[in-house]
PDB file of C-alpha atoms in Angstrom:
ATOM      1  CA  MET A   1      14.695   8.138 -27.239  1.00 70.00           C
ATOM      2  CA  ARG A   2      11.849   5.888 -26.236  1.00 82.00           C
ATOM      3  CA  LYS A   3      11.882   4.768 -22.623  1.00 85.00           C
ATOM      4  CA  GLU A   4      11.866   1.137 -21.585  1.00 90.00           C
ATOM      5  CA  ASN A   5       8.609   0.029 -19.977  1.00 93.00           C
ATOM      6  CA  ARG A   6       8.467  -1.825 -16.669  1.00 94.00           C
ATOM      7  CA  THR A   7       5.411  -3.607 -15.316  1.00 95.00           C
ATOM      8  CA  TYR A   8       4.654  -4.001 -11.615  1.00 96.00           C
ATOM      9  CA  PHE A   9       1.877  -6.329 -10.485  1.00 96.00           C
ATOM     10  CA  PHE A  10      -0.525  -5.772  -7.601  1.00 97.00           C
ATOM     11  CA  SER A  11      -3.608  -7.288  -6.061  1.00 96.00           C
ATOM     12  CA  VAL A  12      -5.650  -4.907  -3.941  1.00 97.00           C
ATOM     13  CA  GLU A  13      -8.641  -5.055  -1.633  1.00 93.00           C
ATOM     14  CA  GLY A  14     -10.739  -2.253  -3.042  1.00 94.00           C
ATOM     15  CA  ASP A  15     -11.301   0.720  -5.292  1.00 96.00           C
ATOM     16  CA  THR A  16      -9.251   3.308  -3.393  1.00 97.00           C
ATOM     17  CA  GLU A  17      -6.068   1.255  -3.598  1.00 97.00           C
ATOM     18  CA  LYS A  18      -6.544   0.741  -7.337  1.00 98.00           C
ATOM     19  CA  TRP A  19      -7.340   4.411  -7.956  1.00 98.00           C
ATOM     20  CA  TYR A  20      -4.166   5.323  -6.079  1.00 98.00           C
ATOM     21  CA  LEU A  21      -2.001   3.010  -8.190  1.00 98.00           C
ATOM     22  CA  ASP A  22      -3.633   4.264 -11.396  1.00 98.00           C
ATOM     23  CA  TRP A  23      -2.828   7.834 -10.309  1.00 98.00           C
ATOM     24  CA  LEU A  24       0.767   6.877  -9.503  1.00 98.00           C
ATOM     25  CA  GLN A  25       1.222   5.246 -12.906  1.00 98.00           C
ATOM     26  CA  THR A  26      -0.078   8.323 -14.711  1.00 97.00           C
ATOM     27  CA  THR A  27       2.033  10.657 -12.615  1.00 97.00           C
ATOM     28  CA  ILE A  28       5.272   8.730 -13.156  1.00 97.00           C
ATOM     29  CA  ASN A  29       4.641   8.460 -16.878  1.00 97.00           C
ATOM     30  CA  SER A  30       4.057  12.206 -17.160  1.00 95.00           C
ATOM     31  CA  THR A  31       7.334  12.971 -15.353  1.00 95.00           C
ATOM     32  CA  PRO A  32      10.138  13.626 -17.873  1.00 93.00           C
ATOM     33  CA  GLU A  33      12.836  12.676 -15.358  1.00 93.00           C
ATOM     34  CA  ALA A  34      11.489   9.134 -14.955  1.00 93.00           C
ATOM     35  CA  ARG A  35      13.964   6.580 -16.274  1.00 94.00           C
ATOM     36  CA  PHE A  36      11.191   4.196 -17.317  1.00 94.00           C
ATOM     37  CA  THR A  37       7.561   4.267 -18.252  1.00 96.00           C
ATOM     38  CA  VAL A  38       5.600   2.034 -15.911  1.00 97.00           C
ATOM     39  CA  LYS A  39       2.499  -0.108 -15.950  1.00 97.00           C
ATOM     40  CA  LEU A  40       1.086  -0.712 -12.481  1.00 97.00           C
ATOM     41  CA  ASP A  41      -1.029  -3.741 -13.272  1.00 96.00           C
ATOM     42  CA  SER A  42      -3.487  -3.871 -10.367  1.00 96.00           C
ATOM     43  CA  LYS A  43      -6.578  -6.004  -9.920  1.00 96.00           C
ATOM     44  CA  ILE A  44      -9.183  -5.784  -7.173  1.00 96.00           C
ATOM     45  CA  GLN A  45      -8.812  -9.286  -5.802  1.00 95.00           C
ATOM     46  CA  LYS A  46      -8.850 -10.101  -2.105  1.00 93.00           C
ATOM     47  CA  ASP A  47      -7.512 -13.603  -2.741  1.00 94.00           C
ATOM     48  CA  PRO A  48      -3.830 -13.494  -3.788  1.00 94.00           C
ATOM     49  CA  LEU A  49      -3.981 -17.085  -4.995  1.00 92.00           C
ATOM     50  CA  THR A  50      -6.822 -16.280  -7.382  1.00 94.00           C
ATOM     51  CA  ARG A  51      -4.863 -13.286  -8.668  1.00 92.00           C
ATOM     52  CA  ALA A  52      -1.777 -15.413  -9.345  1.00 90.00           C
ATOM     53  CA  LYS A  53      -3.772 -18.167 -11.071  1.00 89.00           C
ATOM     54  CA  GLY A  54      -5.365 -15.588 -13.353  1.00 88.00           C
ATOM     55  CA  MET A  55      -2.015 -14.306 -14.637  1.00 86.00           C
ATOM     56  CA  THR A  56       0.097 -15.539 -17.513  1.00 79.00           C
ATOM     57  CA  ILE A  57       3.477 -16.116 -15.879  1.00 74.00           C
ATOM     58  CA  LEU A  58       6.322 -16.011 -18.408  1.00 69.00           C
ATOM     59  CA  GLY A  59       9.244 -15.652 -16.018  1.00 78.00           C
ATOM     60  CA  LYS A  60      10.153 -14.394 -12.586  1.00 87.00           C
ATOM     61  CA  THR A  61       7.190 -12.308 -11.449  1.00 91.00           C
ATOM     62  CA  GLU A  62       6.760 -10.178  -8.352  1.00 93.00           C
ATOM     63  CA  ILE A  63       3.306  -9.267  -7.055  1.00 95.00           C
ATOM     64  CA  THR A  64       2.407  -7.051  -4.103  1.00 97.00           C
ATOM     65  CA  HIS A  65      -0.819  -7.614  -2.188  1.00 97.00           C
ATOM     66  CA  ILE A  66      -2.141  -4.396  -0.635  1.00 97.00           C
ATOM     67  CA  PHE A  67      -4.558  -5.046   2.205  1.00 95.00           C
ATOM     68  CA  ASP A  68      -5.370  -4.122   5.797  1.00 92.00           C
ATOM     69  CA  ARG A  69      -4.746  -5.610   9.201  1.00 91.00           C
ATOM     70  CA  GLU A  70      -8.017  -4.191  10.461  1.00 85.00           C
ATOM     71  CA  SER A  71      -7.613  -4.873  14.181  1.00 79.00           C
ATOM     72  CA  GLU A  72      -6.312  -7.372  16.706  1.00 81.00           C
ATOM     73  CA  ASP A  73      -9.750  -8.907  17.133  1.00 85.00           C
ATOM     74  CA  THR A  74      -9.603 -12.644  16.558  1.00 89.00           C
ATOM     75  CA  ILE A  75     -11.649 -12.515  13.361  1.00 90.00           C
ATOM     76  CA  HIS A  76      -9.398  -9.882  11.761  1.00 86.00           C
ATOM     77  CA  ALA A  77      -6.179 -11.537  12.929  1.00 90.00           C
ATOM     78  CA  LYS A  78      -7.342 -14.829  11.392  1.00 94.00           C
ATOM     79  CA  GLN A  79      -8.335 -13.108   8.140  1.00 94.00           C
ATOM     80  CA  PHE A  80      -4.890 -11.520   7.944  1.00 92.00           C
ATOM     81  CA  GLN A  81      -3.148 -14.832   8.528  1.00 95.00           C
ATOM     82  CA  ALA A  82      -5.386 -16.567   5.987  1.00 95.00           C
ATOM     83  CA  THR A  83      -4.353 -13.988   3.393  1.00 95.00           C
ATOM     84  CA  LEU A  84      -0.685 -14.661   4.138  1.00 96.00           C
ATOM     85  CA  ASP A  85      -1.428 -18.380   3.688  1.00 95.00           C
ATOM     86  CA  LYS A  86      -2.846 -17.628   0.232  1.00 95.00           C
ATOM     87  CA  MET A  87       0.183 -15.503  -0.672  1.00 94.00           C
ATOM     88  CA  LYS A  88       2.505 -18.342   0.301  1.00 94.00           C
ATOM     89  CA  GLU A  89       0.381 -20.841  -1.623  1.00 92.00           C
ATOM     90  CA  ALA A  90       0.521 -18.589  -4.691  1.00 90.00           C
ATOM     91  CA  GLN A  91       4.303 -18.689  -4.522  1.00 88.00           C
ATOM     92  CA  ASN A  92       4.229 -22.454  -4.352  1.00 84.00           C
ATOM     93  CA  ILE A  93       2.146 -22.940  -7.516  1.00 78.00           C
ATOM     94  CA  GLY A  94       5.029 -21.590  -9.515  1.00 65.00           C
ATOM     95  CA  LYS A  95       8.529 -21.074  -8.212  1.00 69.00           C
ATOM     96  CA  SER A  96       8.833 -17.989 -10.413  1.00 86.00           C
ATOM     97  CA  ILE A  97       6.263 -16.028  -8.347  1.00 88.00           C
ATOM     98  CA  THR A  98       7.271 -13.853  -5.412  1.00 92.00           C
ATOM     99  CA  TYR A  99       4.393 -12.340  -3.446  1.00 94.00           C
ATOM    100  CA  HIS A 100       5.218  -9.238  -1.392  1.00 96.00           C
ATOM    101  CA  LEU A 101       3.323  -8.012   1.651  1.00 96.00           C
ATOM    102  CA  GLY A 102       1.876  -4.499   1.390  1.00 97.00           C
ATOM    103  CA  TYR A 103      -0.117  -4.227   4.600  1.00 96.00           C
ATOM    104  CA  SER A 104      -1.469  -1.276   6.549  1.00 96.00           C
ATOM    105  CA  ASN A 105      -2.340  -1.461  10.234  1.00 92.00           C
ATOM    106  CA  PHE A 106      -5.183  -0.591  10.580  1.00 87.00           C
ATOM    107  CA  THR A 107      -6.071   0.653   7.125  1.00 93.00           C
ATOM    108  CA  PHE A 108      -4.926   2.122   3.787  1.00 96.00           C
ATOM    109  CA  GLU A 109      -6.066   5.520   5.093  1.00 96.00           C
ATOM    110  CA  LEU A 110      -2.868   5.569   7.175  1.00 96.00           C
ATOM    111  CA  TRP A 111      -0.792   5.512   3.961  1.00 97.00           C
ATOM    112  CA  MET A 112      -2.955   8.258   2.460  1.00 97.00           C
ATOM    113  CA  ILE A 113      -2.559  10.535   5.496  1.00 96.00           C
ATOM    114  CA  LEU A 114       1.224  10.117   5.458  1.00 97.00           C
ATOM    115  CA  HIS A 115       1.395  11.902   2.099  1.00 97.00           C
ATOM    116  CA  LYS A 116       0.465  15.138   3.860  1.00 96.00           C
ATOM    117  CA  ALA A 117       1.141  14.710   7.577  1.00 95.00           C
ATOM    118  CA  ASP A 118       2.624  12.586  10.330  1.00 94.00           C
ATOM    119  CA  CYS A 119       0.267  10.021  11.859  1.00 90.00           C
ATOM    120  CA  ASN A 120       2.191   8.410  14.687  1.00 89.00           C
ATOM    121  CA  GLY A 121      -0.416   8.069  17.407  1.00 86.00           C
ATOM    122  CA  THR A 122      -1.871   4.722  18.376  1.00 86.00           C
ATOM    123  CA  LEU A 123      -5.548   4.328  17.528  1.00 84.00           C
ATOM    124  CA  VAL A 124      -8.004   1.692  18.687  1.00 82.00           C
ATOM    125  CA  ASN A 125     -10.407   1.628  15.735  1.00 83.00           C
ATOM    126  CA  ARG A 126     -10.040   2.175  11.993  1.00 86.00           C
ATOM    127  CA  THR A 127     -12.818   4.779  11.984  1.00 88.00           C
ATOM    128  CA  GLN A 128     -10.580   7.034  14.062  1.00 92.00           C
ATOM    129  CA  TYR A 129      -8.538   7.789  10.926  1.00 94.00           C
ATOM    130  CA  LEU A 130     -11.303  10.162   9.849  1.00 94.00           C
ATOM    131  CA  THR A 131     -10.063  12.981  12.116  1.00 95.00           C
ATOM    132  CA  PRO A 132      -6.381  12.990  11.028  1.00 94.00           C
ATOM    133  CA  LEU A 133      -7.522  12.479   7.426  1.00 95.00           C
ATOM    134  CA  ASN A 134      -9.728  15.573   7.510  1.00 96.00           C
ATOM    135  CA  ARG A 135      -6.978  17.514   9.241  1.00 96.00           C
ATOM    136  CA  ALA A 136      -4.318  16.494   6.709  1.00 95.00           C
ATOM    137  CA  TYR A 137      -6.455  17.390   3.688  1.00 96.00           C
ATOM    138  CA  ASN A 138      -8.415  20.280   5.162  1.00 95.00           C
ATOM    139  CA  THR A 139     -11.666  18.430   4.452  1.00 96.00           C
ATOM    140  CA  ASN A 140     -14.762  17.726   6.512  1.00 95.00           C
ATOM    141  CA  PHE A 141     -15.881  14.255   5.457  1.00 96.00           C
ATOM    142  CA  GLU A 142     -18.561  12.962   7.808  1.00 96.00           C
ATOM    143  CA  ASN A 143     -17.344   9.369   7.579  1.00 95.00           C
ATOM    144  CA  LEU A 144     -14.839   7.202   5.728  1.00 94.00           C
ATOM    145  CA  GLU A 145     -17.485   6.055   3.271  1.00 95.00           C
ATOM    146  CA  GLU A 146     -17.877   9.646   2.060  1.00 97.00           C
ATOM    147  CA  TYR A 147     -14.098   9.985   1.711  1.00 95.00           C
ATOM    148  CA  LYS A 148     -13.995   6.778  -0.370  1.00 96.00           C
ATOM    149  CA  GLN A 149     -16.537   8.014  -2.916  1.00 97.00           C
ATOM    150  CA  GLU A 150     -14.810   8.133  -6.286  1.00 97.00           C
ATOM    151  CA  ASN A 151     -15.112  11.878  -6.883  1.00 97.00           C
ATOM    152  CA  ASN A 152     -13.923  12.726  -3.375  1.00 97.00           C
ATOM    153  CA  PHE A 153     -11.003  10.329  -3.388  1.00 97.00           C
ATOM    154  CA  LYS A 154      -9.779  11.335  -6.831  1.00 97.00           C
ATOM    155  CA  LYS A 155      -9.983  14.993  -5.831  1.00 96.00           C
ATOM    156  CA  LEU A 156      -7.512  14.223  -3.031  1.00 96.00           C
ATOM    157  CA  LEU A 157      -5.246  12.428  -5.499  1.00 96.00           C
ATOM    158  CA  ARG A 158      -5.183  15.507  -7.707  1.00 95.00           C
ATOM    159  CA  SER A 159      -3.610  17.413  -4.815  1.00 94.00           C
ATOM    160  CA  PHE A 160      -0.617  15.025  -4.806  1.00 94.00           C
ATOM    161  CA  THR A 161       2.792  15.328  -6.383  1.00 95.00           C
ATOM    162  CA  LEU A 162       5.579  12.764  -6.399  1.00 96.00           C
ATOM    163  CA  GLU A 163       7.147  14.700  -3.547  1.00 97.00           C
ATOM    164  CA  HIS A 164       4.109  13.830  -1.432  1.00 97.00           C
ATOM    165  CA  VAL A 165       4.733  10.153  -2.230  1.00 98.00           C
ATOM    166  CA  ARG A 166       8.384  10.499  -1.226  1.00 97.00           C
ATOM    167  CA  GLN A 167       7.305  12.112   2.038  1.00 97.00           C
ATOM    168  CA  ALA A 168       4.862   9.262   2.680  1.00 98.00           C
ATOM    169  CA  VAL A 169       7.681   6.752   2.235  1.00 98.00           C
ATOM    170  CA  LYS A 170       9.906   8.687   4.667  1.00 98.00           C
ATOM    171  CA  ARG A 171       7.146   8.984   7.257  1.00 97.00           C
ATOM    172  CA  SER A 172       6.376   5.262   6.909  1.00 98.00           C
ATOM    173  CA  LYS A 173      10.017   4.381   7.518  1.00 97.00           C
ATOM    174  CA  ALA A 174      10.014   6.589  10.614  1.00 97.00           C
ATOM    175  CA  ILE A 175       6.973   4.753  11.988  1.00 97.00           C
ATOM    176  CA  MET A 176       8.596   1.371  11.475  1.00 97.00           C
ATOM    177  CA  GLN A 177      11.873   2.563  13.000  1.00 96.00           C
ATOM    178  CA  LYS A 178      10.023   3.860  16.047  1.00 96.00           C
ATOM    179  CA  ASN A 179       8.245   0.520  16.437  1.00 96.00           C
ATOM    180  CA  SER A 180      11.636  -1.188  16.452  1.00 95.00           C
ATOM    181  CA  GLU A 181      13.026   1.270  19.002  1.00 95.00           C
ATOM    182  CA  LYS A 182      10.022   0.651  21.257  1.00 95.00           C
ATOM    183  CA  GLY A 183      10.900  -3.041  21.275  1.00 95.00           C
ATOM    184  CA  TYR A 184       7.791  -4.213  19.469  1.00 95.00           C
ATOM    185  CA  VAL A 185       8.104  -7.749  18.138  1.00 95.00           C
ATOM    186  CA  LEU A 186       8.352  -7.979  14.354  1.00 95.00           C
ATOM    187  CA  GLN A 187       6.113 -10.967  13.713  1.00 95.00           C
ATOM    188  CA  GLN A 188       7.309 -13.663  11.313  1.00 94.00           C
ATOM    189  CA  TYR A 189       4.866 -15.917   9.506  1.00 92.00           C
ATOM    190  CA  LYS A 190       5.625 -17.989   6.406  1.00 91.00           C
ATOM    191  CA  GLY A 191       8.377 -15.603   5.384  1.00 92.00           C
ATOM    192  CA  TYR A 192       6.319 -12.434   5.919  1.00 95.00           C
ATOM    193  CA  ARG A 193       7.077  -9.849   8.592  1.00 95.00           C
ATOM    194  CA  TYR A 194       4.699  -7.388  10.210  1.00 95.00           C
ATOM    195  CA  TYR A 195       3.870  -5.611  13.448  1.00 95.00           C
ATOM    196  CA  ARG A 196       0.667  -6.286  15.329  1.00 94.00           C
ATOM    197  CA  GLU A 197       0.889  -2.798  16.756  1.00 93.00           C
ATOM    198  CA  ASN A 198      -0.805   0.246  15.260  1.00 92.00           C
ATOM    199  CA  PRO A 199       0.435   2.229  13.441  1.00 96.00           C
ATOM    200  CA  SER A 200       2.568   0.074  11.173  1.00 95.00           C
ATOM    201  CA  LEU A 201       2.676  -0.599   7.449  1.00 97.00           C
ATOM    202  CA  SER A 202       4.720  -2.047   4.597  1.00 97.00           C
ATOM    203  CA  VAL A 203       2.772  -0.749   1.592  1.00 97.00           C
ATOM    204  CA  TRP A 204       5.508   1.864   1.160  1.00 97.00           C
ATOM    205  CA  GLU A 205       8.164  -0.732   0.326  1.00 97.00           C
ATOM    206  CA  SER A 206       6.889  -1.564  -3.162  1.00 97.00           C
ATOM    207  CA  ILE A 207       6.150   2.097  -3.885  1.00 97.00           C
ATOM    208  CA  GLU A 208       9.683   3.066  -2.878  1.00 98.00           C
ATOM    209  CA  LYS A 209      11.112   0.346  -5.136  1.00 97.00           C
ATOM    210  CA  ILE A 210       9.205   1.706  -8.132  1.00 97.00           C
ATOM    211  CA  LEU A 211      10.400   5.266  -7.490  1.00 97.00           C
ATOM    212  CA  GLN A 212      13.988   4.102  -6.963  1.00 97.00           C
ATOM    213  CA  GLU A 213      14.053   2.107 -10.191  1.00 96.00           C
ATOM    214  CA  CYS A 214      12.629   5.093 -12.053  1.00 96.00           C
ATOM    215  CA  HIS A 215      15.283   7.342 -10.456  1.00 95.00           C
ATOM    216  CA  LEU A 216      12.548   9.398  -8.774  1.00 95.00           C
ATOM    217  CA  MET A 217      13.336   8.670  -5.118  1.00 88.00           C
ATOM    218  CA  GLN A 218      15.413  11.748  -4.355  1.00 74.00           C
TER     219      GLN A 218
END
């Protein structure tokens, strides 16, 4: 019996996020237990509004924007807020669009580490993710740029299974629960919620939804 196909839309900041989603699509579709086949339609587009305008919207459409809250420096905080403004504006151009927040504080590397290890400590700079990244993957990248090279990044992806993704979701939830228990303020802006504190992230939410709908979130 042929499986029903489901499409999930994303806009992402860079190559690594897209490569990850491409890997996830392939992995789900090669898993016999998956209820659906999936298409993770991702485009490298930092502007959510541009992404929405470039799509043919035929009905209710959900899009997730995966991007970083790089620091609490004024320039990065303003960039983050400007992106949320664009996401809200994209929703307003057509009432059928819902734009979801898939942020990482400070960086997508946090989500990648959580597939293999806990990463609960507070950092002060995004470059500090290099040490826990190398520890989690037993690698010795000299910098994050080396880690992000296509061959290196895709080699890490080949070490993943769906169980690693499930573990990343669980570890992400634990981080967010701990932030709540510490009394951190869950910021609210134009319908979007996030923590200013590091570590925090919501990229896991859309990934969990896909796994749940495919009956793969055990």
